Amino acid sequence: MKMDMSAVLPEECISKIISFTCARDACRFSVVSSLFKSAADSDAVWEKFLPSDYQEIISSSVSPSLLTTNLSKKDLYLHLCRNPIIINNGTTSFAIEKKSGKKCFMVGARELSISWGNDSRFWAWLSLPESRFGEVAYFRYVWCFDVKGKIDTKILSPKTTYAAYLVFNLHEYGFRKKPVESGVYLEKLDNGERRSLFLDPPPSVNRGDGWKEIEMGEFFNENGDDGTLICNLSDFSSRHIKQGLFIEGIELRPKNS
């Protein structure tokens, strides 16, 4: 004889049990019965799925009102999955990965270290409606370049393999069949390993937000105490003129999300 758990356990206990699962499982539990839906949709459950420092991140963003609205914790979770918020004085975005609730960050172009980035002969800074940031970098005309993004590992989710992605667009054909190098490494532990990437023709992916992305490398964040992570894109070959590259930023998000 099967026992109906909802007839034995109070809603608070069911919520406690569900809070040890994940967001995807909670959504599955919510269709079992009206009691399970109430338990699975409760703030007590979804508070557990949000990053532990979510309030600090949101309060320092351009959208601090998210903390004072009447959004349930579930609605806040889903909002952060679908709508990255801007932090760090407008130069970085924050979101959460829908299945795991782990943190995702994009370092915008203005926060990147770009060789000759302030020389208008080589780079331009443009405002585009499809970008989440106020400005993107436009690569005009150079032979060699070096772009670096930095992020402190302590703000990433622990016990997580992250992939770094260049978020870009191409306006001309300056990169056709001309590889560039990428590397993802800790600031003081560069082992020299690099990947060769072809931006055009691309193995890249259309993101659905008006931009393309290509993986630059990956990094396992153990406990967040490894220091600064560097994501580097470069070409020092000086053999070809390169032009027509738009860079929105470099995004770090959980691998296989």
PDB file of C-alpha atoms in Angstrom:
ATOM      1  CA  MET A   1       0.000   0.000   0.000  1.00  0.00           C
ATOM      2  CA  LYS A   2       1.460   3.341  -1.117  1.00  0.00           C
ATOM      3  CA  MET A   3       1.540   6.207   1.358  1.00  0.00           C
ATOM      4  CA  ASP A   4       0.594   9.729   0.277  1.00  0.00           C
ATOM      5  CA  MET A   5       3.467  11.818   1.633  1.00  0.00           C
ATOM      6  CA  SER A   6       1.363  14.989   1.477  1.00  0.00           C
ATOM      7  CA  ALA A   7      -1.084  13.415   3.920  1.00  0.00           C
ATOM      8  CA  VAL A   8       1.703  12.665   6.412  1.00  0.00           C
ATOM      9  CA  LEU A   9       4.095  15.613   6.191  1.00  0.00           C
ATOM     10  CA  PRO A  10       3.139  19.266   6.704  1.00  0.00           C
ATOM     11  CA  GLU A  11       3.843  21.722   3.925  1.00  0.00           C
ATOM     12  CA  GLU A  12       6.847  23.200   5.767  1.00  0.00           C
ATOM     13  CA  CYS A  13       8.552  19.797   5.836  1.00  0.00           C
ATOM     14  CA  ILE A  14       7.888  19.231   2.146  1.00  0.00           C
ATOM     15  CA  SER A  15       9.386  22.661   1.396  1.00  0.00           C
ATOM     16  CA  LYS A  16      12.454  21.782   3.451  1.00  0.00           C
ATOM     17  CA  ILE A  17      12.959  18.553   1.519  1.00  0.00           C
ATOM     18  CA  ILE A  18      12.515  20.242  -1.872  1.00  0.00           C
ATOM     19  CA  SER A  19      15.002  22.970  -0.908  1.00  0.00           C
ATOM     20  CA  PHE A  20      17.751  20.317  -0.942  1.00  0.00           C
ATOM     21  CA  THR A  21      17.108  19.613  -4.637  1.00  0.00           C
ATOM     22  CA  CYS A  22      17.453  22.134  -7.483  1.00  0.00           C
ATOM     23  CA  ALA A  23      15.289  24.626  -9.352  1.00  0.00           C
ATOM     24  CA  ARG A  24      14.434  22.166 -12.111  1.00  0.00           C
ATOM     25  CA  ASP A  25      13.299  19.527  -9.622  1.00  0.00           C
ATOM     26  CA  ALA A  26      11.247  22.070  -7.706  1.00  0.00           C
ATOM     27  CA  CYS A  27       9.357  22.907 -10.901  1.00  0.00           C
ATOM     28  CA  ARG A  28       8.672  19.202 -11.401  1.00  0.00           C
ATOM     29  CA  PHE A  29       7.408  18.808  -7.839  1.00  0.00           C
ATOM     30  CA  SER A  30       5.034  21.731  -8.330  1.00  0.00           C
ATOM     31  CA  VAL A  31       2.858  19.738 -10.755  1.00  0.00           C
ATOM     32  CA  VAL A  32       2.350  16.792  -8.379  1.00  0.00           C
ATOM     33  CA  SER A  33      -0.489  18.338  -6.396  1.00  0.00           C
ATOM     34  CA  SER A  34      -1.743  21.666  -5.097  1.00  0.00           C
ATOM     35  CA  LEU A  35       0.043  21.070  -1.785  1.00  0.00           C
ATOM     36  CA  PHE A  36       3.304  20.259  -3.517  1.00  0.00           C
ATOM     37  CA  LYS A  37       2.915  23.336  -5.736  1.00  0.00           C
ATOM     38  CA  SER A  38       2.479  25.557  -2.701  1.00  0.00           C
ATOM     39  CA  ALA A  39       5.514  23.975  -1.036  1.00  0.00           C
ATOM     40  CA  ALA A  40       7.692  23.970  -4.152  1.00  0.00           C
ATOM     41  CA  ASP A  41       6.894  27.608  -5.023  1.00  0.00           C
ATOM     42  CA  SER A  42       7.517  28.929  -1.521  1.00  0.00           C
ATOM     43  CA  ASP A  43      10.108  31.607  -0.788  1.00  0.00           C
ATOM     44  CA  ALA A  44      11.778  29.225   1.651  1.00  0.00           C
ATOM     45  CA  VAL A  45      12.617  26.893  -1.245  1.00  0.00           C
ATOM     46  CA  TRP A  46      13.728  29.454  -3.829  1.00  0.00           C
ATOM     47  CA  GLU A  47      15.792  31.425  -1.332  1.00  0.00           C
ATOM     48  CA  LYS A  48      18.013  28.317  -1.159  1.00  0.00           C
ATOM     49  CA  PHE A  49      18.430  28.256  -4.938  1.00  0.00           C
ATOM     50  CA  LEU A  50      19.555  31.877  -5.201  1.00  0.00           C
ATOM     51  CA  PRO A  51      23.282  32.617  -4.710  1.00  0.00           C
ATOM     52  CA  SER A  52      24.061  33.299  -1.063  1.00  0.00           C
ATOM     53  CA  ASP A  53      25.244  36.848  -1.874  1.00  0.00           C
ATOM     54  CA  TYR A  54      22.424  37.756  -4.272  1.00  0.00           C
ATOM     55  CA  GLN A  55      21.162  40.610  -2.078  1.00  0.00           C
ATOM     56  CA  GLU A  56      24.599  42.224  -1.960  1.00  0.00           C
ATOM     57  CA  ILE A  57      24.985  41.912  -5.736  1.00  0.00           C
ATOM     58  CA  ILE A  58      21.546  43.328  -6.513  1.00  0.00           C
ATOM     59  CA  SER A  59      21.821  46.175  -4.008  1.00  0.00           C
ATOM     60  CA  SER A  60      25.020  47.382  -5.706  1.00  0.00           C
ATOM     61  CA  SER A  61      23.556  47.089  -9.224  1.00  0.00           C
ATOM     62  CA  VAL A  62      21.647  49.587 -11.351  1.00  0.00           C
ATOM     63  CA  SER A  63      18.482  47.643 -10.413  1.00  0.00           C
ATOM     64  CA  PRO A  64      18.429  47.670  -6.570  1.00  0.00           C
ATOM     65  CA  SER A  65      14.630  48.010  -6.617  1.00  0.00           C
ATOM     66  CA  LEU A  66      14.442  44.270  -7.373  1.00  0.00           C
ATOM     67  CA  LEU A  67      14.936  43.733  -3.642  1.00  0.00           C
ATOM     68  CA  THR A  68      11.975  45.913  -2.672  1.00  0.00           C
ATOM     69  CA  THR A  69       9.424  44.793  -5.249  1.00  0.00           C
ATOM     70  CA  ASN A  70       6.743  42.227  -4.528  1.00  0.00           C
ATOM     71  CA  LEU A  71       8.499  39.557  -6.586  1.00  0.00           C
ATOM     72  CA  SER A  72       8.444  36.128  -5.010  1.00  0.00           C
ATOM     73  CA  LYS A  73      11.830  34.464  -4.648  1.00  0.00           C
ATOM     74  CA  LYS A  74      10.901  32.145  -7.522  1.00  0.00           C
ATOM     75  CA  ASP A  75      10.029  35.082  -9.770  1.00  0.00           C
ATOM     76  CA  LEU A  76      13.269  36.818  -8.775  1.00  0.00           C
ATOM     77  CA  TYR A  77      15.230  33.674  -9.614  1.00  0.00           C
ATOM     78  CA  LEU A  78      13.593  33.427 -13.045  1.00  0.00           C
ATOM     79  CA  HIS A  79      14.056  37.153 -13.631  1.00  0.00           C
ATOM     80  CA  LEU A  80      17.796  36.867 -13.004  1.00  0.00           C
ATOM     81  CA  CYS A  81      17.974  33.918 -15.390  1.00  0.00           C
ATOM     82  CA  ARG A  82      16.364  35.888 -18.214  1.00  0.00           C
ATOM     83  CA  ASN A  83      17.458  39.452 -17.505  1.00  0.00           C
ATOM     84  CA  PRO A  84      21.110  40.077 -16.636  1.00  0.00           C
ATOM     85  CA  ILE A  85      21.558  43.045 -14.313  1.00  0.00           C
ATOM     86  CA  ILE A  86      24.330  45.602 -14.659  1.00  0.00           C
ATOM     87  CA  ILE A  87      26.874  45.946 -11.857  1.00  0.00           C
ATOM     88  CA  ASN A  88      30.341  47.411 -11.260  1.00  0.00           C
ATOM     89  CA  ASN A  89      29.466  50.924 -12.454  1.00  0.00           C
ATOM     90  CA  GLY A  90      27.929  49.693 -15.676  1.00  0.00           C
ATOM     91  CA  THR A  91      30.875  47.591 -16.856  1.00  0.00           C
ATOM     92  CA  THR A  92      29.831  44.061 -15.832  1.00  0.00           C
ATOM     93  CA  SER A  93      26.609  42.062 -15.947  1.00  0.00           C
ATOM     94  CA  PHE A  94      25.343  39.393 -13.556  1.00  0.00           C
ATOM     95  CA  ALA A  95      22.848  36.585 -14.134  1.00  0.00           C
ATOM     96  CA  ILE A  96      22.209  33.087 -12.855  1.00  0.00           C
ATOM     97  CA  GLU A  97      22.183  29.835 -14.775  1.00  0.00           C
ATOM     98  CA  LYS A  98      18.636  28.497 -14.898  1.00  0.00           C
ATOM     99  CA  LYS A  99      19.209  24.836 -14.079  1.00  0.00           C
ATOM    100  CA  SER A 100      21.794  25.195 -11.315  1.00  0.00           C
ATOM    101  CA  GLY A 101      21.382  28.722  -9.963  1.00  0.00           C
ATOM    102  CA  LYS A 102      25.125  29.275 -10.334  1.00  0.00           C
ATOM    103  CA  LYS A 103      26.492  32.715 -11.081  1.00  0.00           C
ATOM    104  CA  CYS A 104      27.271  34.044 -14.546  1.00  0.00           C
ATOM    105  CA  PHE A 105      29.207  37.227 -15.269  1.00  0.00           C
ATOM    106  CA  MET A 106      30.015  39.162 -18.407  1.00  0.00           C
ATOM    107  CA  VAL A 107      32.925  41.590 -18.290  1.00  0.00           C
ATOM    108  CA  GLY A 108      31.931  44.370 -20.678  1.00  0.00           C
ATOM    109  CA  ALA A 109      34.287  45.829 -23.265  1.00  0.00           C
ATOM    110  CA  ARG A 110      34.938  48.967 -21.183  1.00  0.00           C
ATOM    111  CA  GLU A 111      36.253  46.783 -18.355  1.00  0.00           C
ATOM    112  CA  LEU A 112      38.599  44.866 -20.659  1.00  0.00           C
ATOM    113  CA  SER A 113      42.255  45.715 -21.103  1.00  0.00           C
ATOM    114  CA  ILE A 114      42.614  46.387 -24.845  1.00  0.00           C
ATOM    115  CA  SER A 115      45.929  47.243 -26.450  1.00  0.00           C
ATOM    116  CA  TRP A 116      45.621  50.674 -28.132  1.00  0.00           C
ATOM    117  CA  GLY A 117      41.997  50.718 -26.970  1.00  0.00           C
ATOM    118  CA  ASN A 118      42.078  54.487 -26.451  1.00  0.00           C
ATOM    119  CA  ASP A 119      43.635  55.217 -29.843  1.00  0.00           C
ATOM    120  CA  SER A 120      40.839  56.196 -32.229  1.00  0.00           C
ATOM    121  CA  ARG A 121      42.940  55.143 -35.217  1.00  0.00           C
ATOM    122  CA  PHE A 122      42.537  51.528 -34.168  1.00  0.00           C
ATOM    123  CA  TRP A 123      39.459  51.229 -31.949  1.00  0.00           C
ATOM    124  CA  ALA A 124      36.122  53.006 -31.665  1.00  0.00           C
ATOM    125  CA  TRP A 125      33.655  52.961 -28.799  1.00  0.00           C
ATOM    126  CA  LEU A 126      30.064  52.671 -29.995  1.00  0.00           C
ATOM    127  CA  SER A 127      26.616  52.538 -28.438  1.00  0.00           C
ATOM    128  CA  LEU A 128      24.515  49.741 -29.955  1.00  0.00           C
ATOM    129  CA  PRO A 129      20.858  48.985 -29.152  1.00  0.00           C
ATOM    130  CA  GLU A 130      21.485  45.227 -29.048  1.00  0.00           C
ATOM    131  CA  SER A 131      24.111  45.515 -26.289  1.00  0.00           C
ATOM    132  CA  ARG A 132      23.362  45.304 -22.573  1.00  0.00           C
ATOM    133  CA  PHE A 133      26.202  47.789 -21.985  1.00  0.00           C
ATOM    134  CA  GLY A 134      26.434  51.476 -22.774  1.00  0.00           C
ATOM    135  CA  GLU A 135      29.379  50.960 -25.128  1.00  0.00           C
ATOM    136  CA  VAL A 136      31.025  48.199 -27.140  1.00  0.00           C
ATOM    137  CA  ALA A 137      34.477  48.138 -28.696  1.00  0.00           C
ATOM    138  CA  TYR A 138      34.859  48.252 -32.486  1.00  0.00           C
ATOM    139  CA  PHE A 139      38.115  46.985 -33.928  1.00  0.00           C
ATOM    140  CA  ARG A 140      38.921  49.306 -36.831  1.00  0.00           C
ATOM    141  CA  TYR A 141      42.263  48.476 -38.345  1.00  0.00           C
ATOM    142  CA  VAL A 142      45.365  46.879 -36.836  1.00  0.00           C
ATOM    143  CA  TRP A 143      47.863  44.133 -37.496  1.00  0.00           C
ATOM    144  CA  CYS A 144      48.170  42.802 -33.957  1.00  0.00           C
ATOM    145  CA  PHE A 145      46.132  43.147 -30.778  1.00  0.00           C
ATOM    146  CA  ASP A 146      45.776  41.958 -27.184  1.00  0.00           C
ATOM    147  CA  VAL A 147      42.519  41.850 -25.205  1.00  0.00           C
ATOM    148  CA  LYS A 148      42.330  40.749 -21.562  1.00  0.00           C
ATOM    149  CA  GLY A 149      39.411  40.315 -19.188  1.00  0.00           C
ATOM    150  CA  LYS A 150      39.950  39.874 -15.448  1.00  0.00           C
ATOM    151  CA  ILE A 151      37.637  38.531 -12.770  1.00  0.00           C
ATOM    152  CA  ASP A 152      38.220  37.614  -9.136  1.00  0.00           C
ATOM    153  CA  THR A 153      37.564  33.916  -8.571  1.00  0.00           C
ATOM    154  CA  LYS A 154      36.017  34.640  -5.166  1.00  0.00           C
ATOM    155  CA  ILE A 155      32.854  36.007  -6.808  1.00  0.00           C
ATOM    156  CA  LEU A 156      32.345  32.873  -8.927  1.00  0.00           C
ATOM    157  CA  SER A 157      30.329  29.883  -7.733  1.00  0.00           C
ATOM    158  CA  PRO A 158      32.570  27.323  -5.968  1.00  0.00           C
ATOM    159  CA  LYS A 159      33.047  23.725  -7.122  1.00  0.00           C
ATOM    160  CA  THR A 160      32.160  24.792 -10.652  1.00  0.00           C
ATOM    161  CA  THR A 161      33.790  24.445 -14.054  1.00  0.00           C
ATOM    162  CA  TYR A 162      33.413  27.721 -15.910  1.00  0.00           C
ATOM    163  CA  ALA A 163      33.816  28.347 -19.614  1.00  0.00           C
ATOM    164  CA  ALA A 164      34.856  31.758 -20.919  1.00  0.00           C
ATOM    165  CA  TYR A 165      33.215  33.048 -24.095  1.00  0.00           C
ATOM    166  CA  LEU A 166      34.113  35.950 -26.338  1.00  0.00           C
ATOM    167  CA  VAL A 167      30.858  37.756 -27.194  1.00  0.00           C
ATOM    168  CA  PHE A 168      31.343  39.452 -30.552  1.00  0.00           C
ATOM    169  CA  ASN A 169      30.151  40.320 -34.031  1.00  0.00           C
ATOM    170  CA  LEU A 170      31.969  40.741 -37.324  1.00  0.00           C
ATOM    171  CA  HIS A 171      31.178  43.594 -39.694  1.00  0.00           C
ATOM    172  CA  GLU A 172      33.807  42.954 -42.375  1.00  0.00           C
ATOM    173  CA  TYR A 173      36.070  40.122 -43.494  1.00  0.00           C
ATOM    174  CA  GLY A 174      39.288  41.074 -41.744  1.00  0.00           C
ATOM    175  CA  PHE A 175      39.394  37.815 -39.767  1.00  0.00           C
ATOM    176  CA  ARG A 176      38.545  35.365 -42.547  1.00  0.00           C
ATOM    177  CA  LYS A 177      40.638  32.200 -42.133  1.00  0.00           C
ATOM    178  CA  LYS A 178      43.020  34.089 -39.836  1.00  0.00           C
ATOM    179  CA  PRO A 179      43.284  32.448 -36.400  1.00  0.00           C
ATOM    180  CA  VAL A 180      43.677  34.283 -33.129  1.00  0.00           C
ATOM    181  CA  GLU A 181      44.894  32.837 -29.835  1.00  0.00           C
ATOM    182  CA  SER A 182      42.935  32.543 -26.603  1.00  0.00           C
ATOM    183  CA  GLY A 183      43.943  31.562 -23.100  1.00  0.00           C
ATOM    184  CA  VAL A 184      42.180  31.227 -19.744  1.00  0.00           C
ATOM    185  CA  TYR A 185      44.533  31.084 -16.769  1.00  0.00           C
ATOM    186  CA  LEU A 186      45.231  32.419 -13.291  1.00  0.00           C
ATOM    187  CA  GLU A 187      47.097  35.713 -13.214  1.00  0.00           C
ATOM    188  CA  LYS A 188      50.266  34.332 -11.642  1.00  0.00           C
ATOM    189  CA  LEU A 189      50.051  30.826 -13.070  1.00  0.00           C
ATOM    190  CA  ASP A 190      50.101  31.220 -16.830  1.00  0.00           C
ATOM    191  CA  ASN A 191      51.272  27.879 -18.218  1.00  0.00           C
ATOM    192  CA  GLY A 192      51.398  29.229 -21.762  1.00  0.00           C
ATOM    193  CA  GLU A 193      48.636  26.970 -23.090  1.00  0.00           C
ATOM    194  CA  ARG A 194      46.612  28.660 -25.829  1.00  0.00           C
ATOM    195  CA  ARG A 195      43.814  27.770 -28.236  1.00  0.00           C
ATOM    196  CA  SER A 196      43.690  28.797 -31.889  1.00  0.00           C
ATOM    197  CA  LEU A 197      40.279  30.226 -32.733  1.00  0.00           C
ATOM    198  CA  PHE A 198      38.767  31.078 -36.084  1.00  0.00           C
ATOM    199  CA  LEU A 199      36.212  33.868 -35.757  1.00  0.00           C
ATOM    200  CA  ASP A 200      35.423  33.772 -39.500  1.00  0.00           C
ATOM    201  CA  PRO A 201      34.252  31.397 -40.815  1.00  0.00           C
ATOM    202  CA  PRO A 202      33.087  30.716 -37.280  1.00  0.00           C
ATOM    203  CA  PRO A 203      32.527  27.630 -35.194  1.00  0.00           C
ATOM    204  CA  SER A 204      30.755  30.222 -33.044  1.00  0.00           C
ATOM    205  CA  VAL A 205      27.175  30.144 -31.830  1.00  0.00           C
ATOM    206  CA  ASN A 206      24.467  32.735 -32.340  1.00  0.00           C
ATOM    207  CA  ARG A 207      23.314  33.632 -28.833  1.00  0.00           C
ATOM    208  CA  GLY A 208      19.836  34.829 -29.790  1.00  0.00           C
ATOM    209  CA  ASP A 209      20.510  38.342 -28.467  1.00  0.00           C
ATOM    210  CA  GLY A 210      22.101  39.800 -31.589  1.00  0.00           C
ATOM    211  CA  TRP A 211      25.612  38.543 -30.760  1.00  0.00           C
ATOM    212  CA  LYS A 212      27.815  35.538 -31.454  1.00  0.00           C
ATOM    213  CA  GLU A 213      30.009  33.699 -28.985  1.00  0.00           C
ATOM    214  CA  ILE A 214      32.992  31.382 -29.138  1.00  0.00           C
ATOM    215  CA  GLU A 215      34.563  29.472 -26.256  1.00  0.00           C
ATOM    216  CA  MET A 216      37.986  30.743 -25.228  1.00  0.00           C
ATOM    217  CA  GLY A 217      38.812  28.129 -22.585  1.00  0.00           C
ATOM    218  CA  GLU A 218      37.690  26.830 -19.215  1.00  0.00           C
ATOM    219  CA  PHE A 219      38.587  26.967 -15.536  1.00  0.00           C
ATOM    220  CA  PHE A 220      37.582  24.954 -12.474  1.00  0.00           C
ATOM    221  CA  ASN A 221      36.810  27.200  -9.520  1.00  0.00           C
ATOM    222  CA  GLU A 222      37.472  25.152  -6.403  1.00  0.00           C
ATOM    223  CA  ASN A 223      36.802  27.440  -3.444  1.00  0.00           C
ATOM    224  CA  GLY A 224      37.212  30.883  -4.955  1.00  0.00           C
ATOM    225  CA  ASP A 225      40.582  31.524  -3.347  1.00  0.00           C
ATOM    226  CA  ASP A 226      42.774  31.242  -6.455  1.00  0.00           C
ATOM    227  CA  GLY A 227      43.029  34.982  -7.102  1.00  0.00           C
ATOM    228  CA  THR A 228      42.429  36.666 -10.441  1.00  0.00           C
ATOM    229  CA  LEU A 229      41.369  34.770 -13.549  1.00  0.00           C
ATOM    230  CA  ILE A 230      42.619  36.088 -16.901  1.00  0.00           C
ATOM    231  CA  CYS A 231      40.750  35.555 -20.176  1.00  0.00           C
ATOM    232  CA  ASN A 232      43.003  36.577 -23.044  1.00  0.00           C
ATOM    233  CA  LEU A 233      42.495  36.993 -26.809  1.00  0.00           C
ATOM    234  CA  SER A 234      45.486  38.017 -28.902  1.00  0.00           C
ATOM    235  CA  ASP A 235      47.316  37.962 -32.190  1.00  0.00           C
ATOM    236  CA  PHE A 236      50.887  39.178 -32.494  1.00  0.00           C
ATOM    237  CA  SER A 237      51.643  37.618 -35.878  1.00  0.00           C
ATOM    238  CA  SER A 238      51.575  41.000 -37.709  1.00  0.00           C
ATOM    239  CA  ARG A 239      51.038  39.137 -40.970  1.00  0.00           C
ATOM    240  CA  HIS A 240      47.499  40.207 -41.714  1.00  0.00           C
ATOM    241  CA  ILE A 241      45.421  43.346 -41.354  1.00  0.00           C
ATOM    242  CA  LYS A 242      42.448  42.747 -39.081  1.00  0.00           C
ATOM    243  CA  GLN A 243      39.331  44.881 -38.938  1.00  0.00           C
ATOM    244  CA  GLY A 244      35.585  44.867 -38.449  1.00  0.00           C
ATOM    245  CA  LEU A 245      35.373  43.172 -35.033  1.00  0.00           C
ATOM    246  CA  PHE A 246      32.788  44.267 -32.454  1.00  0.00           C
ATOM    247  CA  ILE A 247      33.388  43.094 -28.875  1.00  0.00           C
ATOM    248  CA  GLU A 248      30.582  43.273 -26.314  1.00  0.00           C
ATOM    249  CA  GLY A 249      32.553  41.465 -23.628  1.00  0.00           C
ATOM    250  CA  ILE A 250      33.833  38.194 -22.219  1.00  0.00           C
ATOM    251  CA  GLU A 251      31.293  36.011 -20.427  1.00  0.00           C
ATOM    252  CA  LEU A 252      31.971  33.393 -17.767  1.00  0.00           C
ATOM    253  CA  ARG A 253      29.251  30.860 -17.095  1.00  0.00           C
ATOM    254  CA  PRO A 254      29.057  27.259 -15.865  1.00  0.00           C
ATOM    255  CA  LYS A 255      30.280  24.768 -18.423  1.00  0.00           C
ATOM    256  CA  ASN A 256      27.589  22.694 -20.174  1.00  0.00           C
ATOM    257  CA  SER A 257      24.828  24.971 -18.900  1.00  0.00           C
TER     258      SER A 257
END
